[in-house]
PDB file of C-alpha atoms and ligand atoms in Angstrom:
ATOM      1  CA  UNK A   1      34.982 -15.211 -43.715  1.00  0.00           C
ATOM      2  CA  UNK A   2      33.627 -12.299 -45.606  1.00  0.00           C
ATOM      3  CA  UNK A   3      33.503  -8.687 -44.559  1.00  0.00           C
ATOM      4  CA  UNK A   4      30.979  -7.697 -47.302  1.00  0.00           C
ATOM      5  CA  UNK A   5      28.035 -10.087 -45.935  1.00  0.00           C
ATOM      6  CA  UNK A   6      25.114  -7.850 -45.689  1.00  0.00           C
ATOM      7  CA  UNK A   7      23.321  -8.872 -42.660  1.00  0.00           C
ATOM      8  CA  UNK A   8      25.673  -9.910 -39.287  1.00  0.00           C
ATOM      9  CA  UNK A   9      24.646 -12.662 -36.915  1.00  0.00           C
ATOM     10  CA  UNK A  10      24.260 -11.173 -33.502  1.00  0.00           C
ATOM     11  CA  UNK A  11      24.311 -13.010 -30.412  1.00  0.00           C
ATOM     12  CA  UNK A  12      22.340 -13.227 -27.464  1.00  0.00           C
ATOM     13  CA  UNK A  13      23.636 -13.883 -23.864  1.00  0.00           C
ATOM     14  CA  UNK A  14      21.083 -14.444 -21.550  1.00  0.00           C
ATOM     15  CA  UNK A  15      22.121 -13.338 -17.948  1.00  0.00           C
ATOM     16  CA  UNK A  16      20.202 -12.582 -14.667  1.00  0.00           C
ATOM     17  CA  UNK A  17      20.955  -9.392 -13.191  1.00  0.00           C
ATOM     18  CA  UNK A  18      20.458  -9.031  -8.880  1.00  0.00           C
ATOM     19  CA  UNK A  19      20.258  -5.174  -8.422  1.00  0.00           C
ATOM     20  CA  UNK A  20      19.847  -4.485  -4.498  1.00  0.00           C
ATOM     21  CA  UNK A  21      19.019  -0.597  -3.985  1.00  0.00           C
ATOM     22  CA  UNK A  22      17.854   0.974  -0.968  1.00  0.00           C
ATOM     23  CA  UNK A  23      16.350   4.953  -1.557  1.00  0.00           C
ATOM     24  CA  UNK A  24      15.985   7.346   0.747  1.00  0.00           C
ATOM     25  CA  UNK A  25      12.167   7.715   2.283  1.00  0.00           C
ATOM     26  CA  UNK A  26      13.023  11.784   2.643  1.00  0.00           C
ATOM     27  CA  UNK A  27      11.540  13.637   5.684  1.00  0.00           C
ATOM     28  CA  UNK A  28       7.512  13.015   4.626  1.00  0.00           C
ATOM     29  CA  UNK A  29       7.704   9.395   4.098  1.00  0.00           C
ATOM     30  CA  UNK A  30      10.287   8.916   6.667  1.00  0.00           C
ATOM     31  CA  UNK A  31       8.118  10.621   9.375  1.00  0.00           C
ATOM     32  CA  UNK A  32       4.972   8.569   8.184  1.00  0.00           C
ATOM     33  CA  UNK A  33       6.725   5.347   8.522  1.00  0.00           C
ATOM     34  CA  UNK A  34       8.298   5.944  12.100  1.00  0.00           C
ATOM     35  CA  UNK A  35       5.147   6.857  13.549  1.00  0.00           C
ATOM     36  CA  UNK A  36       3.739   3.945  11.818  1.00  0.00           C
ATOM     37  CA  UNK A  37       6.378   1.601  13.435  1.00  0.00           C
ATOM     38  CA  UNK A  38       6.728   3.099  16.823  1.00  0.00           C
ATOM     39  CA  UNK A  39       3.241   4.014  17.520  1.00  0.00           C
ATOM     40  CA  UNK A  40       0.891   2.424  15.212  1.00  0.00           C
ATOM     41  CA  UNK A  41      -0.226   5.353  14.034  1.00  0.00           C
ATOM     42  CA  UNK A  42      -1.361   7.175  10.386  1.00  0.00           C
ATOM     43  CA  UNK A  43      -0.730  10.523  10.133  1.00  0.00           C
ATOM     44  CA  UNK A  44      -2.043  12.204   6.619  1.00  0.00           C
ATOM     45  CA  UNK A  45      -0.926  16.125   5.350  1.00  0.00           C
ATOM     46  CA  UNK A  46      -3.427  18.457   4.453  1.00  0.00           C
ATOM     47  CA  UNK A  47      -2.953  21.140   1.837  1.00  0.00           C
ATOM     48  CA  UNK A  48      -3.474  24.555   3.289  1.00  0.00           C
ATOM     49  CA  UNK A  49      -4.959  25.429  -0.313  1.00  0.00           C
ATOM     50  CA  UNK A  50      -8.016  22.737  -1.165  1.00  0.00           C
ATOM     51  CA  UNK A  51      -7.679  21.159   2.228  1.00  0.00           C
ATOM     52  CA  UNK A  52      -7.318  17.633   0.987  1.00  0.00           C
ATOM     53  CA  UNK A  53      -5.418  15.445   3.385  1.00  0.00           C
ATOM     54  CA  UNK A  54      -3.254  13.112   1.370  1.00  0.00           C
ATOM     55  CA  UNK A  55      -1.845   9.258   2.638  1.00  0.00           C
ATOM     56  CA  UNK A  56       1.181   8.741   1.764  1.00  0.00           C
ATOM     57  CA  UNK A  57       2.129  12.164   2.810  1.00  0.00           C
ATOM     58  CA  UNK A  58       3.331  13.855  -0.254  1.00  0.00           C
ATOM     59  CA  UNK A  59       5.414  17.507   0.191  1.00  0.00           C
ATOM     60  CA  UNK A  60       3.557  19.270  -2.535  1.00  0.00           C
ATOM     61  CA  UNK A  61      -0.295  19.305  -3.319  1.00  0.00           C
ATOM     62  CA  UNK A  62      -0.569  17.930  -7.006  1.00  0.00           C
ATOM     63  CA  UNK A  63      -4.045  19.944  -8.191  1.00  0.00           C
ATOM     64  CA  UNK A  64      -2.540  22.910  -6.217  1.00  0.00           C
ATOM     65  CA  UNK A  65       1.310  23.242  -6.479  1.00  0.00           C
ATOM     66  CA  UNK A  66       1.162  24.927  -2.823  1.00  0.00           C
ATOM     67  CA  UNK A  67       3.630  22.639  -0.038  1.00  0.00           C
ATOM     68  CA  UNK A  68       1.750  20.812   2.523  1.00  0.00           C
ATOM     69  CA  UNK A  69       2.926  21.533   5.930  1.00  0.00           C
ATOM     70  CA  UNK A  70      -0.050  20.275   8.253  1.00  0.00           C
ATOM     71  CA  UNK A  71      -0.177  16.646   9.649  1.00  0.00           C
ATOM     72  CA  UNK A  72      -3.176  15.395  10.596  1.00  0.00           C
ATOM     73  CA  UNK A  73      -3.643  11.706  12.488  1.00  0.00           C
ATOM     74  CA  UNK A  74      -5.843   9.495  10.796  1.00  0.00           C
ATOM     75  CA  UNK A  75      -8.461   6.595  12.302  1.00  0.00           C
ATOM     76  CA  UNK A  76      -7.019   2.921  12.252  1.00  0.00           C
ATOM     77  CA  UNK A  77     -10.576   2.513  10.841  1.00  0.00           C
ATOM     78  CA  UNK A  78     -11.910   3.247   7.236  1.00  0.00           C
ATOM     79  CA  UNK A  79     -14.339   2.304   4.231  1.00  0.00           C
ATOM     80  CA  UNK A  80     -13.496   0.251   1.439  1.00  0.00           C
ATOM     81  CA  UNK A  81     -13.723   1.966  -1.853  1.00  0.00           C
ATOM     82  CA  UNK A  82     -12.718  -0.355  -4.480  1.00  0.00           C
ATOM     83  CA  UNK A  83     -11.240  -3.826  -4.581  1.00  0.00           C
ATOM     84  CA  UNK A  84     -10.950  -6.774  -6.561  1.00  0.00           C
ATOM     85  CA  UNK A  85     -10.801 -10.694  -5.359  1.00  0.00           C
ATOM     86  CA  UNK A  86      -7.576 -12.148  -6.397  1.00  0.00           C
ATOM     87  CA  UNK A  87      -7.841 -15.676  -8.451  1.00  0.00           C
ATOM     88  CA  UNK A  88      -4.032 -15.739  -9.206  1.00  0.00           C
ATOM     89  CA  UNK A  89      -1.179 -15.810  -6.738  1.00  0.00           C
ATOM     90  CA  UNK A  90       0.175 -12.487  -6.101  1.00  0.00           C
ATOM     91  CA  UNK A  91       3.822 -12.017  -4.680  1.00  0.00           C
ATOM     92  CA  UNK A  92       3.871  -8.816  -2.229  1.00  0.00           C
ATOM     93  CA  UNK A  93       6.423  -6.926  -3.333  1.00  0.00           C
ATOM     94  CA  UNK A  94       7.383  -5.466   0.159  1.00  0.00           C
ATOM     95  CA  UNK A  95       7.974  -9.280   1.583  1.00  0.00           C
ATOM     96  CA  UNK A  96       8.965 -11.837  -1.108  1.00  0.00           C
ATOM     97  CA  UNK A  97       6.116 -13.470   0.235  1.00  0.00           C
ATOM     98  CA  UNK A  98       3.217 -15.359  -2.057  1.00  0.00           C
ATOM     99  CA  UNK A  99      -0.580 -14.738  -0.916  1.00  0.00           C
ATOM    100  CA  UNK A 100      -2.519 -17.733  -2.172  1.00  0.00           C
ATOM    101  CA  UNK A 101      -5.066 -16.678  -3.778  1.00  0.00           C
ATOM    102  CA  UNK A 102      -8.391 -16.746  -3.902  1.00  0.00           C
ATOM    103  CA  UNK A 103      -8.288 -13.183  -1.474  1.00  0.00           C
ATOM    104  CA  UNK A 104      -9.425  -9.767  -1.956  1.00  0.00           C
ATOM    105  CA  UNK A 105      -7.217  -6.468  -2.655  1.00  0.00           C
ATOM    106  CA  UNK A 106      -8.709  -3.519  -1.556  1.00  0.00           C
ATOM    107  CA  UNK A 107      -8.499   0.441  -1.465  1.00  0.00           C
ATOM    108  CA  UNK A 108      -9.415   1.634   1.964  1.00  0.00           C
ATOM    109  CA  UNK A 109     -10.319   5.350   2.583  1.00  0.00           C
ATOM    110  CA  UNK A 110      -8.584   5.887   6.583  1.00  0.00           C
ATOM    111  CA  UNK A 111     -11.081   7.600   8.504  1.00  0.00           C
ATOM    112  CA  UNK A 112      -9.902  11.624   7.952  1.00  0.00           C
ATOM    113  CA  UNK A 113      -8.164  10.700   4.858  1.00  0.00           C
ATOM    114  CA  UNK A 114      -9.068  11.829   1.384  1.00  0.00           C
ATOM    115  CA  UNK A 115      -6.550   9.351  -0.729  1.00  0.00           C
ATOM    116  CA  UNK A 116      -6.727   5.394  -0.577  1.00  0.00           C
ATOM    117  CA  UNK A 117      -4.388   2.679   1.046  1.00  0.00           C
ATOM    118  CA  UNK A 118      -4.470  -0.519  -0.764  1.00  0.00           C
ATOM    119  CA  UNK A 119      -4.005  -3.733   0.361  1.00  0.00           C
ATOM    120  CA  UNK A 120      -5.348  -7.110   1.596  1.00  0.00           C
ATOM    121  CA  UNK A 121      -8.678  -7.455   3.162  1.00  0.00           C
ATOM    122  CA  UNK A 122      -9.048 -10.798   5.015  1.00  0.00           C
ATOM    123  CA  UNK A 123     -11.637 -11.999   5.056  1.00  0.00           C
ATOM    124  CA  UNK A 124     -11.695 -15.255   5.947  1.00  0.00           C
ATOM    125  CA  UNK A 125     -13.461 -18.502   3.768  1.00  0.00           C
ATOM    126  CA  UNK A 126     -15.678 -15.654   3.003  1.00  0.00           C
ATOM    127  CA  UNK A 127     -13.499 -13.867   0.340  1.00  0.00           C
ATOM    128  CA  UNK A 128     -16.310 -12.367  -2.067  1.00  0.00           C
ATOM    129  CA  UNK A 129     -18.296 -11.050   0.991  1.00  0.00           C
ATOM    130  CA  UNK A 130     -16.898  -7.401   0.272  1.00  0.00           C
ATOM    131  CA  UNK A 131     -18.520  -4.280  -0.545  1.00  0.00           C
ATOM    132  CA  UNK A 132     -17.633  -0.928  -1.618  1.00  0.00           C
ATOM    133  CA  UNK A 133     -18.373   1.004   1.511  1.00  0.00           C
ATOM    134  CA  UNK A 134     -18.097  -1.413   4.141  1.00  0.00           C
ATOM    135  CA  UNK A 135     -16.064  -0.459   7.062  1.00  0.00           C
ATOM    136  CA  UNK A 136     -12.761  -2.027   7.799  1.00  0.00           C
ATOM    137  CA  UNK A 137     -10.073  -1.702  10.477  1.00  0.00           C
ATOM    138  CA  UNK A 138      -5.993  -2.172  10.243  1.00  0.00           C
ATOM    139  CA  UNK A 139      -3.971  -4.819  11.690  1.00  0.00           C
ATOM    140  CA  UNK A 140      -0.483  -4.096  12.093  1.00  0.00           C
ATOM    141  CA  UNK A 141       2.386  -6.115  12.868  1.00  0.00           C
ATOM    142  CA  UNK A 142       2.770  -6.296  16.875  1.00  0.00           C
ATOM    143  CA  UNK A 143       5.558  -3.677  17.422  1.00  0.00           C
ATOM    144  CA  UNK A 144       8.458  -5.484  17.800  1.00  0.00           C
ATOM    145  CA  UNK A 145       8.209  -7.000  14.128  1.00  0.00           C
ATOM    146  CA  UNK A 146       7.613  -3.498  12.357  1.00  0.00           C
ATOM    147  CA  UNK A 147      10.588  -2.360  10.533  1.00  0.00           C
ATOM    148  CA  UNK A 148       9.148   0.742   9.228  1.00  0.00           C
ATOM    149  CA  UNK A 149       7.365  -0.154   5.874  1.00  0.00           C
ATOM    150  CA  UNK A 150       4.179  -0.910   4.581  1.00  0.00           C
ATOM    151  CA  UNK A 151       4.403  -4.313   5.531  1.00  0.00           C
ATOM    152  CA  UNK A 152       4.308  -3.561   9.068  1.00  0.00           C
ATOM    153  CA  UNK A 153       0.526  -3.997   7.587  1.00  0.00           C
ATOM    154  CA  UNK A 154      -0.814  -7.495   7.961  1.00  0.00           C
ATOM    155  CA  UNK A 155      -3.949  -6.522   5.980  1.00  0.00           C
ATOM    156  CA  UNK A 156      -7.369  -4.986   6.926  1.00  0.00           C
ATOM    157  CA  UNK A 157     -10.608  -6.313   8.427  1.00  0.00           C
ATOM    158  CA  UNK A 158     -13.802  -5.593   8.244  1.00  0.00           C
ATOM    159  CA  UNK A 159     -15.652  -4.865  11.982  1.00  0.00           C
ATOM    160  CA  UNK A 160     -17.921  -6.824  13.129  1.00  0.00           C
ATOM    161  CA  UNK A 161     -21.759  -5.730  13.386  1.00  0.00           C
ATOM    162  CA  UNK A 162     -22.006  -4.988   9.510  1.00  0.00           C
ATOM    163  CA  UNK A 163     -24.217  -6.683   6.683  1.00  0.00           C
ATOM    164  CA  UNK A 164     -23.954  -6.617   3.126  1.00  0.00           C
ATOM    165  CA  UNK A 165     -25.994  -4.188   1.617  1.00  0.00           C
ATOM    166  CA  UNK A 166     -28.893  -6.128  -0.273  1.00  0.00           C
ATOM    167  CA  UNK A 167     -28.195  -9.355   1.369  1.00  0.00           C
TER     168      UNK A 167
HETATM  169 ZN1   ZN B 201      -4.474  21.164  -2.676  1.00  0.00          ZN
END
């Protein structure tokens, strides 16, 4: 075998790699997600500079730089202000769990919010029967199945009484 060969066959080993982490929530997220799991309840922070109340809580205002100390409890109700229908099978990343699609993925704007949620809007057979500004509610997981995530969200829903602009 020679040592002078210019160009060395490498090798490839394919292997799977299973990399469990858990990461600490810290004291925002951590406070958003009990009260989420213990009382079924949103609470945004509002900067105390432009007054925006952001969901997820962050610590720091991003336009602003200033720390957000103020929590403010948000509606279980909101408007939808984008979303998309799903035509391919989407695995949630909180559960392991494949939605089947055809279904519609949503950002909802929590009443006294001024940043989105996303996440599934049933509804129903109907699945292309959204629009940008209709008015939707949360379901949560009863409270004995929350585990303090955002999966303790089943989806959202719109309420009943509305029609489709232009229909
Ligand atoms: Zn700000």
């Amino acid at each position: 075998m020679s040592h002078e060969s210019a160009e060395q066959e490498l090798i490839r080993i394919p292997i799977t790699v299973d990399v469990p982490y858990r990461f600490a929530a810290g004291n925002y997220m951590s406070r958003f997600l009990i009260e989420l799991r213990d009382n079924g309840k949103f609470f945004g922070i509002r900067c105390p500079s432009c007054g925006r109340v952001q969901l997820p809580p962050r610590i720091v205002c991003a336009p602003c730089h200033v720390r957000n100390e103020e929590w403010v409890e948000l509606g279980l109700e909101g408007t939808l202000t984008a979303f998309t229908v799903m035509y391919l099978p989407l695995t949630d990343p909180t559960t392991g769990e494949p939605h089947e699609p055809p279904f519609t993925y949503g950002s909802v704007r929590l009443d006294g919010a001024d940043s989105n949620l996303d996440h599934i809007v049933r509804l129903g057979d109907d699945y292309d029967s959204a629009w940008v500004g209709m008015r939707v509610r949360v379901v949560l997981r009863p409270r004995e199945e929350r585990i303090g995530d955002l999966s303790d969200i089943i989806h959202f829903e719109p309420l009943e009484g509305q029609e489709k602009p232009g229909k």
